[in-house]
């Protein structure tokens, strides 16, 4: 089956018919290889190969006899029986609505799935559903289960898209469950396969892969590897010619210097990055936020305070609630300003981490001034946020 060349790509619930049949045959094993199956269905081997590769349209009569010998209905082969549910599932996941209903649909579809593209598609959605529900271990398990299907799709159809999707998703889940050793092994494997691949992978994807490798190395304490991978990530981003991506790569190197306590080097690198991003408001504000942290470390407080105020004015021009919350937190910490921290709680969609940090600041503030009544008030309403662990230095690298 690995000799079949496919030229068609897949849309939601619309796996090309030839590819769909070839997957089912492949799953059935040697007894259903093309030479043997062609004899059973009375279709010549060369014609069957052309049908499976998408180079010849399958006739209704041919589909009927293939369906009979596979003992799978035509509706199941063509996914007509599940298409409405799959479409509903996709829309629920995209809109992040009614995840319980979405999970029920995904589990029902998975129990009837045939072929690795269909299984991959549903498992990928199931992982996203668990991720939205913040069931990160369950999302990780679903994506780990989807991985072999994505790898098989590459082997048989030379289609890299599912493997790229699942790689990004697994990077997210490895990070959420804090399995950095596991992620290091995974990244080493996929980076090697992508780097050596004959397929034309875009530089953005490879840059992001190197960035993930750098973040993993940071959490494992491999400082040299962090720098190497960040530089390689920037190199890939430069190849894209995309100013935002180049700025992201420069930002991450500058931020790593900040984390290593190399504040003067970090300042210089951030200033270069801010020049790159000068006409791009949101990326510029993100870079400026971390530049301000460097200025505070260097005790350049007047400039830092001015940039905080300027940034809080400019962030109102865009829809970036989490960035606004982070800037308010920065002002709260820099100026020991209670109102700024309380302001974070008023920002709609501020993000769990920003809310948690705001509560922590407020409670520390009241604890320091011995206001037990106010302290207990916020302790009661803080709830689940106080039980979450902080990510290092608020945000970390820019993905």
CSV table of C-alpha atoms in Angstrom, one decimal:
chain,number,residue,atom,x,y,z
A,1,UNK,CA,0.0,0.0,0.0
A,2,UNK,CA,2.9,2.4,0.6
A,3,UNK,CA,3.5,2.6,-3.2
A,4,UNK,CA,0.2,4.3,-3.8
A,5,UNK,CA,0.7,8.0,-4.7
A,6,UNK,CA,-2.1,10.3,-3.5
A,7,UNK,CA,-2.6,13.8,-4.8
A,8,UNK,CA,-5.8,14.7,-3.0
A,9,UNK,CA,-6.0,16.4,0.4
A,10,UNK,CA,-8.7,16.0,3.1
A,11,UNK,CA,-11.4,18.3,4.2
A,12,UNK,CA,-13.6,17.8,7.3
A,13,UNK,CA,-15.5,14.5,6.9
A,14,UNK,CA,-14.6,14.4,3.2
A,15,UNK,CA,-11.7,11.9,2.9
A,16,UNK,CA,-11.1,11.3,-0.8
A,17,UNK,CA,-12.8,8.0,-1.7
A,18,UNK,CA,-9.8,6.3,-3.1
A,19,UNK,CA,-7.7,7.2,0.0
A,20,UNK,CA,-10.6,6.1,2.3
A,21,UNK,CA,-10.8,2.6,0.7
A,22,UNK,CA,-7.0,2.2,0.6
A,23,UNK,CA,-6.8,3.0,4.4
A,24,UNK,CA,-9.5,0.4,5.1
A,25,UNK,CA,-7.6,-2.2,3.0
A,26,UNK,CA,-4.4,-1.3,4.7
A,27,UNK,CA,-5.9,-1.8,8.2
A,28,UNK,CA,-7.2,-5.2,7.2
A,29,UNK,CA,-3.7,-6.4,6.6
A,30,UNK,CA,-2.0,-8.7,4.0
A,31,UNK,CA,-5.2,-10.6,3.1
A,32,UNK,CA,-6.5,-7.3,1.7
A,33,UNK,CA,-3.5,-6.1,-0.3
A,34,UNK,CA,-4.2,-4.7,-3.7
A,35,UNK,CA,-3.3,-7.7,-5.8
A,36,UNK,CA,-5.3,-10.1,-3.7
A,37,UNK,CA,-8.3,-7.7,-3.3
A,38,UNK,CA,-8.4,-6.9,-7.0
A,39,UNK,CA,-9.0,-10.6,-7.8
A,40,UNK,CA,-11.7,-10.8,-5.2
A,41,UNK,CA,-13.7,-7.8,-6.5
A,42,UNK,CA,-13.0,-8.5,-10.2
A,43,UNK,CA,-11.2,-5.1,-10.9
A,44,UNK,CA,-7.8,-5.2,-12.5
A,45,UNK,CA,-4.9,-4.5,-10.3
A,46,UNK,CA,-3.8,-1.4,-12.4
A,47,UNK,CA,-7.4,0.0,-12.3
A,48,UNK,CA,-7.7,-0.5,-8.6
A,49,UNK,CA,-4.4,1.2,-8.0
A,50,UNK,CA,-5.6,4.2,-10.1
A,51,UNK,CA,-8.9,4.3,-8.1
A,52,UNK,CA,-7.1,4.2,-4.8
A,53,UNK,CA,-4.6,6.9,-5.8
A,54,UNK,CA,-7.4,9.3,-6.9
A,55,UNK,CA,-6.4,9.2,-10.5
A,56,UNK,CA,-9.6,7.5,-11.7
A,57,UNK,CA,-13.1,8.1,-10.5
A,58,UNK,CA,-14.7,5.0,-9.0
A,59,UNK,CA,-17.9,3.8,-10.6
A,60,UNK,CA,-21.1,3.2,-8.5
A,61,UNK,CA,-21.0,-0.5,-9.5
A,62,UNK,CA,-17.4,-0.8,-8.4
A,63,UNK,CA,-18.0,1.0,-5.1
A,64,UNK,CA,-21.0,-1.4,-4.5
A,65,UNK,CA,-18.9,-4.5,-5.0
A,66,UNK,CA,-16.0,-3.1,-2.9
A,67,UNK,CA,-18.5,-2.3,-0.1
A,68,UNK,CA,-19.8,-5.8,-0.3
A,69,UNK,CA,-16.4,-7.5,0.0
A,70,UNK,CA,-15.2,-5.1,2.8
A,71,UNK,CA,-18.6,-5.7,4.6
A,72,UNK,CA,-18.9,-1.9,5.2
A,73,UNK,CA,-21.8,0.1,3.9
A,74,UNK,CA,-21.4,2.6,1.1
A,75,UNK,CA,-22.6,5.3,3.5
A,76,UNK,CA,-19.9,4.4,6.0
A,77,UNK,CA,-17.2,4.3,3.3
A,78,UNK,CA,-18.3,7.8,2.1
A,79,UNK,CA,-18.8,9.1,5.7
A,80,UNK,CA,-22.4,10.1,4.8
A,81,UNK,CA,-23.7,8.5,8.0
A,82,UNK,CA,-21.5,10.6,10.3
A,83,UNK,CA,-20.9,13.8,8.3
A,84,UNK,CA,-23.7,15.9,10.1
A,85,UNK,CA,-22.3,14.9,13.5
A,86,UNK,CA,-18.8,15.5,12.5
A,87,UNK,CA,-19.7,19.0,11.2
A,88,UNK,CA,-21.5,19.7,14.5
A,89,UNK,CA,-18.4,18.5,16.4
A,90,UNK,CA,-16.1,20.8,14.4
A,91,UNK,CA,-18.4,23.8,15.0
A,92,UNK,CA,-18.7,23.2,18.8
A,93,UNK,CA,-14.9,22.9,19.1
A,94,UNK,CA,-14.2,26.0,17.0
A,95,UNK,CA,-16.8,28.0,19.0
A,96,UNK,CA,-15.7,26.4,22.3
A,97,UNK,CA,-19.4,25.8,23.1
A,98,UNK,CA,-21.0,22.9,24.9
A,99,UNK,CA,-17.9,20.8,25.4
A,100,UNK,CA,-19.9,18.0,27.1
A,101,UNK,CA,-22.0,17.5,24.0
A,102,UNK,CA,-18.9,17.7,21.8
A,103,UNK,CA,-17.2,15.0,23.9
A,104,UNK,CA,-20.2,12.7,23.6
A,105,UNK,CA,-20.2,13.2,19.8
A,106,UNK,CA,-16.5,12.5,19.6
A,107,UNK,CA,-16.6,9.4,21.6
A,108,UNK,CA,-19.6,8.1,19.6
A,109,UNK,CA,-17.9,8.8,16.3
A,110,UNK,CA,-14.6,7.2,17.5
A,111,UNK,CA,-16.4,3.9,18.3
A,112,UNK,CA,-17.5,3.6,14.6
A,113,UNK,CA,-14.4,5.1,13.0
A,114,UNK,CA,-12.5,3.2,10.3
A,115,UNK,CA,-9.2,4.2,8.7
A,116,UNK,CA,-6.4,6.2,10.3
A,117,UNK,CA,-7.4,9.6,8.8
A,118,UNK,CA,-10.9,9.4,10.3
A,119,UNK,CA,-9.5,8.1,13.6
A,120,UNK,CA,-6.9,10.8,13.7
A,121,UNK,CA,-9.4,13.5,13.0
A,122,UNK,CA,-11.8,12.4,15.8
A,123,UNK,CA,-9.0,11.8,18.3
A,124,UNK,CA,-7.5,15.2,17.5
A,125,UNK,CA,-10.9,16.8,18.2
A,126,UNK,CA,-11.3,14.8,21.4
A,127,UNK,CA,-7.9,16.1,22.6
A,128,UNK,CA,-9.0,19.7,21.9
A,129,UNK,CA,-12.3,19.1,23.8
A,130,UNK,CA,-10.4,17.8,26.9
A,131,UNK,CA,-8.0,20.7,26.6
A,132,UNK,CA,-10.8,23.3,26.5
A,133,UNK,CA,-12.2,21.5,29.6
A,134,UNK,CA,-8.8,21.8,31.2
A,135,UNK,CA,-8.5,18.0,31.5
A,136,UNK,CA,-5.0,18.2,30.3
A,137,UNK,CA,-4.0,14.6,31.0
A,138,UNK,CA,-7.0,13.4,29.0
A,139,UNK,CA,-6.2,15.7,26.1
A,140,UNK,CA,-2.6,14.4,26.2
A,141,UNK,CA,-3.7,10.8,26.1
A,142,UNK,CA,-6.0,11.5,23.1
A,143,UNK,CA,-3.2,13.2,21.2
A,144,UNK,CA,-0.7,10.5,22.0
A,145,UNK,CA,-3.3,8.0,20.7
A,146,UNK,CA,-3.7,10.1,17.5
A,147,UNK,CA,0.1,10.3,16.8
A,148,UNK,CA,0.6,6.8,15.2
A,149,UNK,CA,-2.3,7.5,12.9
A,150,UNK,CA,-0.6,10.8,11.8
A,151,UNK,CA,2.7,9.0,11.3
A,152,UNK,CA,1.0,6.3,9.2
A,153,UNK,CA,-0.6,9.0,7.0
A,154,UNK,CA,2.9,10.4,6.3
A,155,UNK,CA,4.2,6.9,5.4
A,156,UNK,CA,1.3,6.0,3.1
A,157,UNK,CA,0.1,9.3,1.6
A,158,UNK,CA,3.1,11.6,2.2
A,159,UNK,CA,0.6,14.0,3.9
A,160,UNK,CA,2.4,15.9,6.6
A,161,UNK,CA,-0.5,18.1,7.8
A,162,UNK,CA,-1.9,15.8,10.5
A,163,UNK,CA,1.6,15.2,11.9
A,164,UNK,CA,2.2,18.9,12.1
A,165,UNK,CA,-1.1,19.4,13.8
A,166,UNK,CA,-0.5,16.7,16.4
A,167,UNK,CA,3.0,17.9,17.0
A,168,UNK,CA,1.8,21.4,18.0
A,169,UNK,CA,-1.0,19.9,20.2
A,170,UNK,CA,1.4,17.5,22.0
A,171,UNK,CA,3.8,20.3,22.7
A,172,UNK,CA,0.9,22.2,24.4
A,173,UNK,CA,-0.2,19.1,26.4
A,174,UNK,CA,3.4,18.2,27.4
A,175,UNK,CA,3.8,21.7,28.7
A,176,UNK,CA,0.5,21.7,30.6
A,177,UNK,CA,1.2,18.4,32.4
A,178,UNK,CA,4.9,19.6,32.9
A,179,UNK,CA,6.4,16.5,31.4
A,180,UNK,CA,9.5,18.2,30.0
A,181,UNK,CA,11.6,15.0,29.9
A,182,UNK,CA,8.9,13.3,27.8
A,183,UNK,CA,8.6,16.4,25.6
A,184,UNK,CA,12.4,16.4,25.1
A,185,UNK,CA,12.3,12.8,23.8
A,186,UNK,CA,9.3,13.6,21.6
A,187,UNK,CA,10.8,16.7,20.2
A,188,UNK,CA,14.1,15.0,19.4
A,189,UNK,CA,12.2,12.4,17.5
A,190,UNK,CA,10.0,14.7,15.5
A,191,UNK,CA,12.6,17.4,14.9
A,192,UNK,CA,14.9,14.8,13.4
A,193,UNK,CA,12.2,13.4,11.2
A,194,UNK,CA,11.0,16.9,10.1
A,195,UNK,CA,14.5,18.2,9.5
A,196,UNK,CA,15.4,15.2,7.4
A,197,UNK,CA,12.1,15.2,5.6
A,198,UNK,CA,12.0,15.5,1.8
A,199,UNK,CA,8.7,17.4,2.1
A,200,UNK,CA,8.6,21.2,1.8
A,201,UNK,CA,7.8,22.2,5.4
A,202,UNK,CA,7.4,25.9,5.9
A,203,UNK,CA,10.1,27.7,7.9
A,204,UNK,CA,7.5,29.0,10.4
A,205,UNK,CA,6.7,25.5,11.6
A,206,UNK,CA,10.4,24.6,11.9
A,207,UNK,CA,11.0,27.8,13.8
A,208,UNK,CA,8.2,27.1,16.2
A,209,UNK,CA,9.5,23.5,16.7
A,210,UNK,CA,13.0,24.8,17.6
A,211,UNK,CA,11.4,27.3,20.0
A,212,UNK,CA,9.5,24.5,21.7
A,213,UNK,CA,12.8,22.6,22.0
A,214,UNK,CA,14.4,25.7,23.6
A,215,UNK,CA,11.6,26.0,26.2
A,216,UNK,CA,11.9,22.3,27.1
A,217,UNK,CA,15.7,22.7,27.4
A,218,UNK,CA,15.1,25.7,29.7
A,219,UNK,CA,12.9,23.7,32.0
A,220,UNK,CA,15.4,20.9,32.0
A,221,UNK,CA,18.3,23.3,32.9
A,222,UNK,CA,20.2,22.9,29.6
A,223,UNK,CA,21.3,26.5,29.1
A,224,UNK,CA,23.5,25.9,26.1
A,225,UNK,CA,20.8,24.1,24.2
A,226,UNK,CA,18.3,26.9,25.0
A,227,UNK,CA,20.5,29.5,23.3
A,228,UNK,CA,21.3,27.2,20.3
A,229,UNK,CA,17.6,26.4,19.6
A,230,UNK,CA,16.5,30.0,20.0
A,231,UNK,CA,19.1,31.1,17.5
A,232,UNK,CA,18.0,28.4,15.1
A,233,UNK,CA,14.4,29.4,15.6
A,234,UNK,CA,15.2,33.0,14.7
A,235,UNK,CA,17.1,31.7,11.6
A,236,UNK,CA,14.1,29.9,10.4
A,237,UNK,CA,11.9,32.9,11.1
A,238,UNK,CA,14.2,35.2,9.1
A,239,UNK,CA,13.8,32.9,6.1
A,240,UNK,CA,10.0,33.6,6.2
A,241,UNK,CA,10.5,37.3,5.7
A,242,UNK,CA,7.7,37.8,8.2
A,243,UNK,CA,8.4,40.8,10.5
A,244,UNK,CA,6.2,39.5,13.3
A,245,UNK,CA,8.0,36.1,13.3
A,246,UNK,CA,11.4,37.8,13.1
A,247,UNK,CA,10.4,40.0,16.0
A,248,UNK,CA,9.2,36.9,17.9
A,249,UNK,CA,12.6,35.3,17.4
A,250,UNK,CA,14.5,38.3,18.5
A,251,UNK,CA,12.2,38.7,21.5
A,252,UNK,CA,12.9,35.2,22.7
A,253,UNK,CA,16.6,35.6,22.6
A,254,UNK,CA,16.4,38.9,24.4
A,255,UNK,CA,14.1,37.3,27.0
A,256,UNK,CA,16.4,34.4,27.6
A,257,UNK,CA,19.2,36.9,28.3
A,258,UNK,CA,16.8,38.6,30.8
A,259,UNK,CA,16.2,35.2,32.5
A,260,UNK,CA,19.9,34.6,32.7
A,261,UNK,CA,20.5,37.9,34.4
A,262,UNK,CA,22.3,39.4,31.4
A,263,UNK,CA,20.3,42.6,31.7
A,264,UNK,CA,22.5,44.9,29.6
A,265,UNK,CA,22.6,42.4,26.7
A,266,UNK,CA,18.9,41.9,27.1
A,267,UNK,CA,18.2,45.6,26.9
A,268,UNK,CA,20.2,46.0,23.7
A,269,UNK,CA,18.5,43.1,22.1
A,270,UNK,CA,15.0,44.3,23.1
A,271,UNK,CA,15.8,47.8,21.7
A,272,UNK,CA,16.7,46.1,18.4
A,273,UNK,CA,13.5,44.1,18.5
A,274,UNK,CA,11.4,47.2,19.2
A,275,UNK,CA,12.8,48.8,16.1
A,276,UNK,CA,11.9,45.7,14.0
A,277,UNK,CA,8.3,45.9,15.4
A,278,UNK,CA,7.9,49.7,15.4
A,279,UNK,CA,4.8,49.7,13.1
A,280,UNK,CA,3.1,46.6,14.5
A,281,UNK,CA,1.3,47.7,17.6
A,282,UNK,CA,0.4,44.5,19.4
A,283,UNK,CA,3.8,42.7,18.9
A,284,UNK,CA,5.5,45.9,19.8
A,285,UNK,CA,3.6,46.2,23.1
A,286,UNK,CA,4.3,42.6,23.9
A,287,UNK,CA,8.0,43.2,23.4
A,288,UNK,CA,7.9,46.5,25.3
A,289,UNK,CA,6.2,44.8,28.3
A,290,UNK,CA,9.3,42.6,28.7
A,291,UNK,CA,11.7,45.4,27.9
A,292,UNK,CA,10.1,47.3,30.8
A,293,UNK,CA,11.0,44.4,33.1
A,294,UNK,CA,14.6,44.8,32.0
A,295,UNK,CA,14.6,48.5,32.7
A,296,UNK,CA,13.3,47.9,36.2
A,297,UNK,CA,16.1,45.4,36.8
A,298,UNK,CA,18.6,48.1,35.7
A,299,UNK,CA,16.8,50.6,38.0
A,300,UNK,CA,15.8,52.8,35.0
A,301,UNK,CA,12.6,53.4,36.7
A,302,UNK,CA,11.5,56.8,35.2
A,303,UNK,CA,11.7,55.4,31.7
A,304,UNK,CA,10.0,52.2,32.8
A,305,UNK,CA,7.1,54.0,34.4
A,306,UNK,CA,6.6,56.2,31.4
A,307,UNK,CA,6.5,53.2,29.0
A,308,UNK,CA,4.0,51.4,31.3
A,309,UNK,CA,1.7,54.4,31.1
A,310,UNK,CA,2.2,54.8,27.3
A,311,UNK,CA,1.5,51.1,26.8
A,312,UNK,CA,-1.7,51.1,28.9
A,313,UNK,CA,-3.0,54.0,26.7
A,314,UNK,CA,-2.0,52.2,23.4
A,315,UNK,CA,-3.4,48.8,24.4
A,316,UNK,CA,-6.9,50.3,24.4
A,317,UNK,CA,-6.6,50.6,20.6
A,318,UNK,CA,-6.6,46.9,20.1
A,319,UNK,CA,-8.5,43.8,21.4
A,320,UNK,CA,-5.9,42.3,23.7
A,321,UNK,CA,-7.4,41.8,27.2
A,322,UNK,CA,-4.6,39.5,28.4
A,323,UNK,CA,-1.9,41.9,27.4
A,324,UNK,CA,-3.8,44.7,29.1
A,325,UNK,CA,-4.0,42.6,32.3
A,326,UNK,CA,-0.3,41.9,32.1
A,327,UNK,CA,0.5,45.6,31.8
A,328,UNK,CA,-1.7,46.4,34.8
A,329,UNK,CA,0.1,43.7,36.8
A,330,UNK,CA,3.4,45.2,35.7
A,331,UNK,CA,2.3,48.6,37.0
A,332,UNK,CA,1.0,47.0,40.2
A,333,UNK,CA,4.4,45.3,40.9
A,334,UNK,CA,6.5,48.2,39.7
A,335,UNK,CA,4.7,50.9,41.8
A,336,UNK,CA,3.2,48.7,44.5
A,337,UNK,CA,-0.2,49.9,43.2
A,338,UNK,CA,-3.2,48.1,44.6
A,339,UNK,CA,-5.7,49.7,42.2
A,340,UNK,CA,-3.8,48.3,39.2
A,341,UNK,CA,-4.0,44.8,40.6
A,342,UNK,CA,-7.7,45.3,41.3
A,343,UNK,CA,-8.1,46.6,37.7
A,344,UNK,CA,-7.0,43.2,36.4
A,345,UNK,CA,-10.1,41.6,38.0
A,346,UNK,CA,-12.2,44.0,36.0
A,347,UNK,CA,-10.7,43.0,32.6
A,348,UNK,CA,-13.0,40.6,30.7
A,349,UNK,CA,-11.0,37.6,29.5
A,350,UNK,CA,-7.9,38.6,31.4
A,351,UNK,CA,-6.8,35.0,31.6
A,352,UNK,CA,-6.5,32.6,34.6
A,353,UNK,CA,-2.9,33.3,35.2
A,354,UNK,CA,-3.3,37.0,35.3
A,355,UNK,CA,-6.3,36.7,37.6
A,356,UNK,CA,-4.3,34.4,39.9
A,357,UNK,CA,-1.4,36.8,40.0
A,358,UNK,CA,-3.7,39.7,40.7
A,359,UNK,CA,-5.3,37.9,43.6
A,360,UNK,CA,-1.9,37.0,45.0
A,361,UNK,CA,-0.7,40.6,44.8
A,362,UNK,CA,-3.8,41.9,46.5
A,363,UNK,CA,-3.6,39.4,49.3
A,364,UNK,CA,0.1,40.0,49.8
A,365,UNK,CA,-0.6,43.7,49.9
A,366,UNK,CA,-3.3,43.4,52.6
A,367,UNK,CA,-1.2,41.0,54.5
A,368,UNK,CA,1.7,43.5,54.6
A,369,UNK,CA,-0.5,46.2,56.0
A,370,UNK,CA,-2.2,43.8,58.4
A,371,UNK,CA,-5.7,44.3,57.0
A,372,UNK,CA,-7.1,40.9,58.0
A,373,UNK,CA,-10.7,41.7,57.0
A,374,UNK,CA,-9.8,42.6,53.5
A,375,UNK,CA,-7.4,39.7,53.3
A,376,UNK,CA,-10.1,37.2,54.2
A,377,UNK,CA,-12.5,38.8,51.8
A,378,UNK,CA,-10.2,38.2,48.8
A,379,UNK,CA,-9.2,34.8,50.1
A,380,UNK,CA,-12.8,33.7,49.9
A,381,UNK,CA,-13.4,35.0,46.3
A,382,UNK,CA,-10.0,33.9,45.0
A,383,UNK,CA,-11.1,30.3,45.1
A,384,UNK,CA,-9.5,28.0,42.5
A,385,UNK,CA,-7.0,30.6,41.2
A,386,UNK,CA,-4.9,30.3,44.3
A,387,UNK,CA,-4.4,26.6,43.8
A,388,UNK,CA,-2.8,27.0,40.4
A,389,UNK,CA,0.9,27.0,40.1
A,390,UNK,CA,2.6,30.0,38.5
A,391,UNK,CA,4.4,29.7,35.2
A,392,UNK,CA,7.9,31.0,35.3
A,393,UNK,CA,8.2,34.8,35.3
A,394,UNK,CA,4.6,35.4,34.3
A,395,UNK,CA,4.8,34.6,30.6
A,396,UNK,CA,8.0,33.1,29.4
A,397,UNK,CA,9.0,32.9,25.8
A,398,UNK,CA,6.7,34.1,23.0
A,399,UNK,CA,5.2,31.1,21.1
